[in-house]
Coordinates of C-alpha atoms in Angstrom, one line a residue:
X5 CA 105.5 90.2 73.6
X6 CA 102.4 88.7 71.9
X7 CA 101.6 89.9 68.7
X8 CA 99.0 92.4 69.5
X9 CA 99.2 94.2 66.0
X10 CA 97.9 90.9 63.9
X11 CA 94.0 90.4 63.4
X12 CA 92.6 87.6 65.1
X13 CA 92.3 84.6 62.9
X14 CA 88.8 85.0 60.5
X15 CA 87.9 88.5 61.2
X16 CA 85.9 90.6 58.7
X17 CA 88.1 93.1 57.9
X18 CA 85.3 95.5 56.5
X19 CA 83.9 94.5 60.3
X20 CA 86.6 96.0 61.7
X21 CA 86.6 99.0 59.2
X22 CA 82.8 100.0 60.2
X23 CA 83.3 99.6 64.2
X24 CA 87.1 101.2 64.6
X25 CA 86.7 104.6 62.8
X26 CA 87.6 106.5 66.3
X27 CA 90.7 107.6 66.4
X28 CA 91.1 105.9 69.8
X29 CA 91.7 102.4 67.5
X30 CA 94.9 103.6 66.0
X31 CA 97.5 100.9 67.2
X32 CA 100.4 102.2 69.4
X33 CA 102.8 100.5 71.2
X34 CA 101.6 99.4 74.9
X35 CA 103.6 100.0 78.2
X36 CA 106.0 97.2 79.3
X37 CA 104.8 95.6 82.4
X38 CA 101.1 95.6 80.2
X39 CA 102.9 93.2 77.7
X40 CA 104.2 91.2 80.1
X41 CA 101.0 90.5 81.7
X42 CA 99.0 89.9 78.7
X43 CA 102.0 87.3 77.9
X44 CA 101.5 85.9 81.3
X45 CA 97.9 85.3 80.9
X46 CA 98.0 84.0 77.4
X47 CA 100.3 81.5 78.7
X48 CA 98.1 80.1 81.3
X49 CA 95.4 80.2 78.6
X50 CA 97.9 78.0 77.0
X51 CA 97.7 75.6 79.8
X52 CA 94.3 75.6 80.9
X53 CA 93.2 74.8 77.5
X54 CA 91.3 78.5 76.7
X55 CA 91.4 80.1 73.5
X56 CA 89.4 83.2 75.2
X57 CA 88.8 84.7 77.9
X58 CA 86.0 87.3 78.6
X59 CA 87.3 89.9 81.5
X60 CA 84.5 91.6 83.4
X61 CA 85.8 92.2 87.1
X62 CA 87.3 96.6 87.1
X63 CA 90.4 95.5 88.8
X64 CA 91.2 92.5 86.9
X65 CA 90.9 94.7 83.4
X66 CA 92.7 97.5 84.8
X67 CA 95.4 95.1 86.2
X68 CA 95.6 93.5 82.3
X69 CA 95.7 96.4 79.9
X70 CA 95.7 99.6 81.9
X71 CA 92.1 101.0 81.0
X72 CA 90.5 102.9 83.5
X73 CA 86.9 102.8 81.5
X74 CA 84.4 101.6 84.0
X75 CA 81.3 98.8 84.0
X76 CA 83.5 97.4 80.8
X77 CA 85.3 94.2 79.5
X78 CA 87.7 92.4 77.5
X79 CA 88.2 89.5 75.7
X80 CA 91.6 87.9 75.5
X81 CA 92.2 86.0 72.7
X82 CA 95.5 84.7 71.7
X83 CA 96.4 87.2 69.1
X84 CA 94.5 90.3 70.0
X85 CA 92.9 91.9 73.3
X86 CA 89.6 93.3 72.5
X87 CA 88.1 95.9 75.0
X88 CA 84.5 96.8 74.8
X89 CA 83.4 99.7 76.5
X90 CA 80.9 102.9 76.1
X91 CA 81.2 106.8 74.6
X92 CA 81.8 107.7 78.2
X93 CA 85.4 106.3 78.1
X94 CA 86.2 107.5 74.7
X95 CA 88.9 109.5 76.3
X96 CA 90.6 106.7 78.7
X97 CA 90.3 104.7 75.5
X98 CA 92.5 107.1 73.1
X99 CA 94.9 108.0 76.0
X100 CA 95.2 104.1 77.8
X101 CA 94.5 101.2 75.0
X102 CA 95.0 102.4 71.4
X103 CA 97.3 98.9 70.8
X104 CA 94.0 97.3 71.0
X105 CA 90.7 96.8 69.4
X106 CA 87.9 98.9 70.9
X107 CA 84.2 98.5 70.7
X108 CA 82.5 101.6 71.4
X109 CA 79.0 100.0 72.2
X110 CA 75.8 100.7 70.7
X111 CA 73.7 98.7 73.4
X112 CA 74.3 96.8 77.0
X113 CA 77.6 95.4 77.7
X114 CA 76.1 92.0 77.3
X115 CA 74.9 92.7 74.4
X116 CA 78.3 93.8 73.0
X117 CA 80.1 90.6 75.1
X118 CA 77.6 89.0 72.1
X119 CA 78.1 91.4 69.1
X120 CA 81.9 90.2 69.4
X121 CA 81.5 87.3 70.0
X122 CA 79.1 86.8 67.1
X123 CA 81.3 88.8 64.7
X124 CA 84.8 87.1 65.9
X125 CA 82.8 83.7 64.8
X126 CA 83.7 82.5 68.6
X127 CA 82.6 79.0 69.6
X128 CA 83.5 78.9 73.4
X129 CA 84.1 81.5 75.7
X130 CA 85.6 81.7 79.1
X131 CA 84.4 84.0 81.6
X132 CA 85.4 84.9 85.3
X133 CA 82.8 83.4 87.7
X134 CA 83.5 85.9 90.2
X135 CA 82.8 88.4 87.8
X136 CA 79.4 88.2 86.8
X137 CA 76.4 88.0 89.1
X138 CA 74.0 85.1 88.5
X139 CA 71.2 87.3 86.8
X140 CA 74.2 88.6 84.4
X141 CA 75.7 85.6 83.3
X142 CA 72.2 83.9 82.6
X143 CA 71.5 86.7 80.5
X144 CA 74.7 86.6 78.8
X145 CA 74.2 83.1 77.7
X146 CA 71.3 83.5 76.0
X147 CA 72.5 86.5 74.1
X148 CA 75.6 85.1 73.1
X149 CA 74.2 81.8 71.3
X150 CA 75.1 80.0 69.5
X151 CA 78.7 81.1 71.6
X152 CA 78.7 78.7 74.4
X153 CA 79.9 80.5 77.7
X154 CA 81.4 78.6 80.8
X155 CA 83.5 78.8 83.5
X156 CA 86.9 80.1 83.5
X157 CA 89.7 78.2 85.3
X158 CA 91.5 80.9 88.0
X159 CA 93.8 82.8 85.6
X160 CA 94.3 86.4 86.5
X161 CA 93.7 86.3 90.4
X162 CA 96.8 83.7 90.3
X163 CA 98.9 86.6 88.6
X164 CA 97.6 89.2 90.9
X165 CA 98.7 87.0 94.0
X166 CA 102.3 87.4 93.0
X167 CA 103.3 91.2 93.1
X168 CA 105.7 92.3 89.6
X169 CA 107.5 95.1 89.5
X170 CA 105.2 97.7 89.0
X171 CA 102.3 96.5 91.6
X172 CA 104.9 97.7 93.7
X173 CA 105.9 100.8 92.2
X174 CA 102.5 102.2 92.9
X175 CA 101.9 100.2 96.1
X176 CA 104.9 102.2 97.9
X177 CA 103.9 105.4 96.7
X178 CA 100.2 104.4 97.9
X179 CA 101.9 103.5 101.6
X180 CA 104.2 106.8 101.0
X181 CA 100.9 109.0 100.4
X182 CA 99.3 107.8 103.2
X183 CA 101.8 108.2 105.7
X184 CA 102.5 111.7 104.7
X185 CA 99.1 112.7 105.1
X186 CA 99.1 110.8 108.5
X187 CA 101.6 113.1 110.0
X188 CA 100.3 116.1 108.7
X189 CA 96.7 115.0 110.4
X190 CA 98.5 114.3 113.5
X191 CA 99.8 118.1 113.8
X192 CA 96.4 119.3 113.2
X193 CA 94.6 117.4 115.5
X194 CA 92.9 119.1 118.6
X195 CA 90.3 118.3 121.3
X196 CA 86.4 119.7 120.5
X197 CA 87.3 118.3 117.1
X198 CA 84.4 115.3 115.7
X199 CA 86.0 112.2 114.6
X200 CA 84.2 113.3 111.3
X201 CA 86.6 116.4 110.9
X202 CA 89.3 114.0 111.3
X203 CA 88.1 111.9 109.1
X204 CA 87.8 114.4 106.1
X205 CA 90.9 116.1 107.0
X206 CA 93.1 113.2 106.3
X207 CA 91.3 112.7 103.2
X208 CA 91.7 115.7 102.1
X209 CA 95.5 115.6 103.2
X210 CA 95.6 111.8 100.8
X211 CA 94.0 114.2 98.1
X212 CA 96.7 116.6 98.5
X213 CA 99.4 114.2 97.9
X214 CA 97.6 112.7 94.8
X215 CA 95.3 109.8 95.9
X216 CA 92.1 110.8 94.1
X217 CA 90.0 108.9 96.7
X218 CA 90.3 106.8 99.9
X219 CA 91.5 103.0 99.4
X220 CA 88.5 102.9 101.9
X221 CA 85.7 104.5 104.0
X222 CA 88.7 106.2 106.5
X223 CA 87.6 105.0 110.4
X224 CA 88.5 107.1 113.1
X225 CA 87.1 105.7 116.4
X226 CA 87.6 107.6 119.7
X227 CA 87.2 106.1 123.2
X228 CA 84.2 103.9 123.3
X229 CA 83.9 103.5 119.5
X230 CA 87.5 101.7 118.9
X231 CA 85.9 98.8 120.3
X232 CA 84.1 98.2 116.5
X233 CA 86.6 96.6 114.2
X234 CA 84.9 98.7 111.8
X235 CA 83.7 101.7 113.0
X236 CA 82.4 104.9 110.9
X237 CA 83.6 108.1 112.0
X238 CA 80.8 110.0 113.4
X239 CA 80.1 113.2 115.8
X240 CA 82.1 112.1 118.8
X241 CA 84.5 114.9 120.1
X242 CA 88.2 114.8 120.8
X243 CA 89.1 115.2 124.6
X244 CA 92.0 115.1 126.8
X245 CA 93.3 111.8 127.3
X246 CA 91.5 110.0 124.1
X247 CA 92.6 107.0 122.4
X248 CA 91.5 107.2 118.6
X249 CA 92.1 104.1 116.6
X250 CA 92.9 106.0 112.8
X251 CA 92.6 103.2 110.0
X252 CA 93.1 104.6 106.5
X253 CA 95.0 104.3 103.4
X254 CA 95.4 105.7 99.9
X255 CA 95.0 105.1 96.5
X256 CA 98.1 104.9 93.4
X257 CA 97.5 104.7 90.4
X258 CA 94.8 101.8 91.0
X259 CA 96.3 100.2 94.1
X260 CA 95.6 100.9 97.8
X261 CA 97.7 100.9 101.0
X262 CA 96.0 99.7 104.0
X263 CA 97.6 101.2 107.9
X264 CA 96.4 101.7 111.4
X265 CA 97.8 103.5 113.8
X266 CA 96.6 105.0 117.1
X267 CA 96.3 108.4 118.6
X268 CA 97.1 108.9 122.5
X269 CA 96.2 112.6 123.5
X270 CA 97.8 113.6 126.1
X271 CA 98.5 110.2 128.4
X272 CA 97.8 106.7 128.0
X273 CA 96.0 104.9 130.8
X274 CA 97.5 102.0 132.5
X275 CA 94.6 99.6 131.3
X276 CA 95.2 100.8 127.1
X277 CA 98.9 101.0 127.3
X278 CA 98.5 97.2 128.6
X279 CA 96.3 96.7 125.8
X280 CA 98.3 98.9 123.5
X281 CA 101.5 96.5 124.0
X282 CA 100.0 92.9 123.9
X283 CA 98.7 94.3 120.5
X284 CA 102.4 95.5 119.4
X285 CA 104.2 92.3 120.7
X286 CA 101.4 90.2 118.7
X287 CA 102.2 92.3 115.4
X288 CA 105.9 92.3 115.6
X289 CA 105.7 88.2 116.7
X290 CA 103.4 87.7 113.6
X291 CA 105.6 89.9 110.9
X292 CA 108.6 87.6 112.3
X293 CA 106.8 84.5 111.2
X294 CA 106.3 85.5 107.7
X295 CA 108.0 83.6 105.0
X296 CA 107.3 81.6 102.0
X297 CA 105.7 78.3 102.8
X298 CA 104.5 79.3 106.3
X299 CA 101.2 78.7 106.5
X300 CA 98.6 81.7 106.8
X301 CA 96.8 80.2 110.1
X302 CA 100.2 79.6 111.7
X303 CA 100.8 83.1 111.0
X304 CA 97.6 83.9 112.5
X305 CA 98.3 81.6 115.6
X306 CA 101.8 83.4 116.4
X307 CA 99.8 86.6 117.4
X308 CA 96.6 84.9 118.4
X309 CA 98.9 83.0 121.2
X310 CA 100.7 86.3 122.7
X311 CA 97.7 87.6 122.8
X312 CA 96.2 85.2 124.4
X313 CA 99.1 85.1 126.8
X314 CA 98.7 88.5 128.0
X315 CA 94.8 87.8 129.1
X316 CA 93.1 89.7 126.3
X317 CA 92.6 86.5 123.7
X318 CA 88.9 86.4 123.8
X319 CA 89.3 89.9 122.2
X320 CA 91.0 89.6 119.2
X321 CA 87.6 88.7 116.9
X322 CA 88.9 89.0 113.5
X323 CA 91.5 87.4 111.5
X324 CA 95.1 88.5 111.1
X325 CA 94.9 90.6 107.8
X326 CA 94.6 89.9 104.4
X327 CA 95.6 90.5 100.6
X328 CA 96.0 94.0 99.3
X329 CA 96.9 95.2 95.8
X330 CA 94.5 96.7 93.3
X331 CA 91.8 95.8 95.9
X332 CA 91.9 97.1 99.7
X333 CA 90.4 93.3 100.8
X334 CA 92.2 90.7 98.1
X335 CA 93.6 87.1 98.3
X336 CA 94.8 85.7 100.7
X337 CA 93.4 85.3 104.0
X338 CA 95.5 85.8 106.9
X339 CA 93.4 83.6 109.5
X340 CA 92.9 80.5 111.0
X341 CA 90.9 79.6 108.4
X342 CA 93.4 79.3 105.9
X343 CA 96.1 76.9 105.4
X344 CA 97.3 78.4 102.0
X345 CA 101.3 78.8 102.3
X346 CA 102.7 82.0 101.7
X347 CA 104.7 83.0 98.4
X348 CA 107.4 85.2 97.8
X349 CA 105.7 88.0 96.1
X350 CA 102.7 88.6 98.1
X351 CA 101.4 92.1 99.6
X352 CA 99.6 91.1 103.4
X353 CA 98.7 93.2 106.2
X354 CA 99.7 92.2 109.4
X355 CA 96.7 93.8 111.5
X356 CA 95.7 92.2 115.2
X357 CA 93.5 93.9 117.5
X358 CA 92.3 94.3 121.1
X359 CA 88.7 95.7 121.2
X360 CA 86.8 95.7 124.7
X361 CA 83.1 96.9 124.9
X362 CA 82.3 100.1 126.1
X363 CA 86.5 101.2 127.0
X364 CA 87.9 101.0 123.1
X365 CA 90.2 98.9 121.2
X366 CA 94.1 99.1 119.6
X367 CA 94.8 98.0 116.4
X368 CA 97.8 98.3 114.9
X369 CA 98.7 97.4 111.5
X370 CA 101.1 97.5 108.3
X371 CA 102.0 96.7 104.7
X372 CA 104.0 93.5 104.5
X373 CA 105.9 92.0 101.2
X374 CA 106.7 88.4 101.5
X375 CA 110.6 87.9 100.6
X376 CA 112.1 85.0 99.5
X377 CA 113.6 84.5 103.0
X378 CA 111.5 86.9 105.4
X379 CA 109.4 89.8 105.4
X380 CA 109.4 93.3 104.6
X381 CA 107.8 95.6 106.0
X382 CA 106.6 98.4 103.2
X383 CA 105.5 100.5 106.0
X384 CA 107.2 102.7 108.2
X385 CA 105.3 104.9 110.7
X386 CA 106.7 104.4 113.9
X387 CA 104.5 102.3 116.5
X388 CA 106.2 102.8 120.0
X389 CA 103.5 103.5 122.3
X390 CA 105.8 106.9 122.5
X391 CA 105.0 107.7 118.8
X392 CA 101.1 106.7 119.4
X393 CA 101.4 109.9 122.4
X394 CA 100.2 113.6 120.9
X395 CA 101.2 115.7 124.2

């Protein structure tokens, strides 16, 4: 564990006397798995040559120390994380990150980034380039002179790739949630209901359970509709003999699960259970081929060639899933596009799709760990066409 409890090297100790009179600065011990990312990152300071490092991205702070406190930051320095946040927070601040230093802001948040910086006598900082937006960071720069700001090396999105022990922990629970809720919707589901009431039923259901909101704006798509990748749910009705195309998924503490699943009511035609299969023997073909150093577009080209083979391959128009962790849409790409290998550690979903304009579309699609010699599937909603039927 890094010494968290030791001032960083030239601070004004009547400094920190005037800005850490809450009671939220007290030092207490941190949580485990917190220590042993903030060791983790350190060390790839260490070898990228950066003596600090300015966190502005929600997920990555959260993912590093554990505070919830939005539109907030920290700066990682080798002996001491600093968090800088607003009055708003004061609560998640007491309660989530009293081993660390807190700034309770008097200004912006840029202007803070450059009270710190100014009063830890910081020469060079390194910030996340995917965490500031070009009008931001040009502000930033100027405020924080004579500080010179510049470009981070990738440091925690490396980490996050690789799922520890405790991404996992709340990832199951996440995919647990959301199945539960699933089969509860499922019981409740009747035709002359809008794909809206659906929709906010199995949110409510997640809610139930404990996911304090949606990993994602739920789609339900019935008939017609299921033939947008991304459909919103809207006023169209439930009848006999609907295929509805439910993708949803929870939040965890933090981190989201990602499923779809289909909804047959009453019978399947002969045209969607044709549909329905070529999409299930491309997922199953796909999942198969994970392992670690396969790369992600040969992945994609095991279910992107079945599919093709069973005459619908013009029809599959998106790639083959993606990352998923504290983020629903994360690194990496599961897609042609990519010739990144897989690791040992990583979260995908395996997701292909039909979709044909003006009929509807399948998709089918779970939570997938990559094992050191395989795959497993973190899912486990059954997807026989007979568990899709709601007689």
């Amino acid at each position: 564990m890094s010494p968290e409890d030791s001032p960083p090297s030239g601070l004004d100790r009547s400094l920190e006397r005037r800005t850490c009179k809450e009671p939220c600065m007290s030092r207490t011990r941190m949580s485990a798995h917190v220590a042993d990312r903030l060791d983790r990152c350190r060390a790839r300071m260490r070898q990228e040559g950066v003596s600090a490092l300015l966190v502005t991205r929600d997920a990555d702070l959260f993912y590093l120390t554990g505070y919830t406190g939005e539109d907030s930051a920290a700066l990682i320095l080798p002996g001491k994380t600093h968090i800088l946040t607003d009055r708003r927070f004061e609560s998640e601040a007491r309660r989530e990150v009293r081993w660390a230093r807190v700034w309770m802001r008097k200004g912006t948040l840029n202007q803070e980034i450059a009270r710190a910086c100014a009063a830890l006598r910081l020469r060079k900082v390194w910030y996340q380039p995917d965490g500031l937006n070009v009008g931001a960071l040009a502000e930033l720069k100027k405020l924080c002179r004579p500080t010179a700001l510049v470009g981070a090396p990738p440091i925690v999105g490396p980490m996050r790739l690789l799922k520890d022990a405790e991404d996992l922990r709340c990832m199951k629970r996440a995919v647990s949630i959301a199945e539960e809720a699933f089969t509860a919707l499922r019981k409740s589901v009747r035709t002359g209901q809008t794909e809206l009431e659906l929709a906010a039923r199995l949110e409510y259901e997640m809610k139930r359970r404990g996911s304090r909101k949606p990993a994602f704006s739920t789609i339900i798509a019935e008939g017609p509709n299921a033939a947008l990748p991304h459909a919103r749910p809207g006023v169209r009705k439930v009848r006999e003999g609907s295929a509805i195309l439910v993708d949803w998924g929870a939040r965890w503490e933090g981190y989201c699960s990602d499923l779809t699943r289909m909804i047959f009511i009453g019978s399947v035609s002969a045209r969607m259970r044709k549909v329905y299969e070529a999409v299930l023997g491309a997922q199953i073909r796909a999942i198969e081929a994970v392992r670690p150093e396969a790369r992600m577009c040969d992945v994609d080209a095991v279910a992107r060639k079945h599919i093709r083979r069973e005459g619908f391959g013009p029809r599959f128009t998106h790639g083959l899933g993606h990352g998923l962790g504290l983020d629903v849409h994360e690194p990496p790409s599961v897609s042609w596009r990519s010739d990144a290998p897989m690791q040992a550690g990583m979260v995908v979903t395996i997701e292909p799709g039909v979709y044909l304009p003006g009929v509807g579309g399948v998709r089918i699609e779970d939570d997938v760990l990559v094992m050191p010699r395989g795959a497993r599937i973190l899912t486990s909603l059954g997807k026989r066409i007979e568990d899709a039927l709601l007689r």
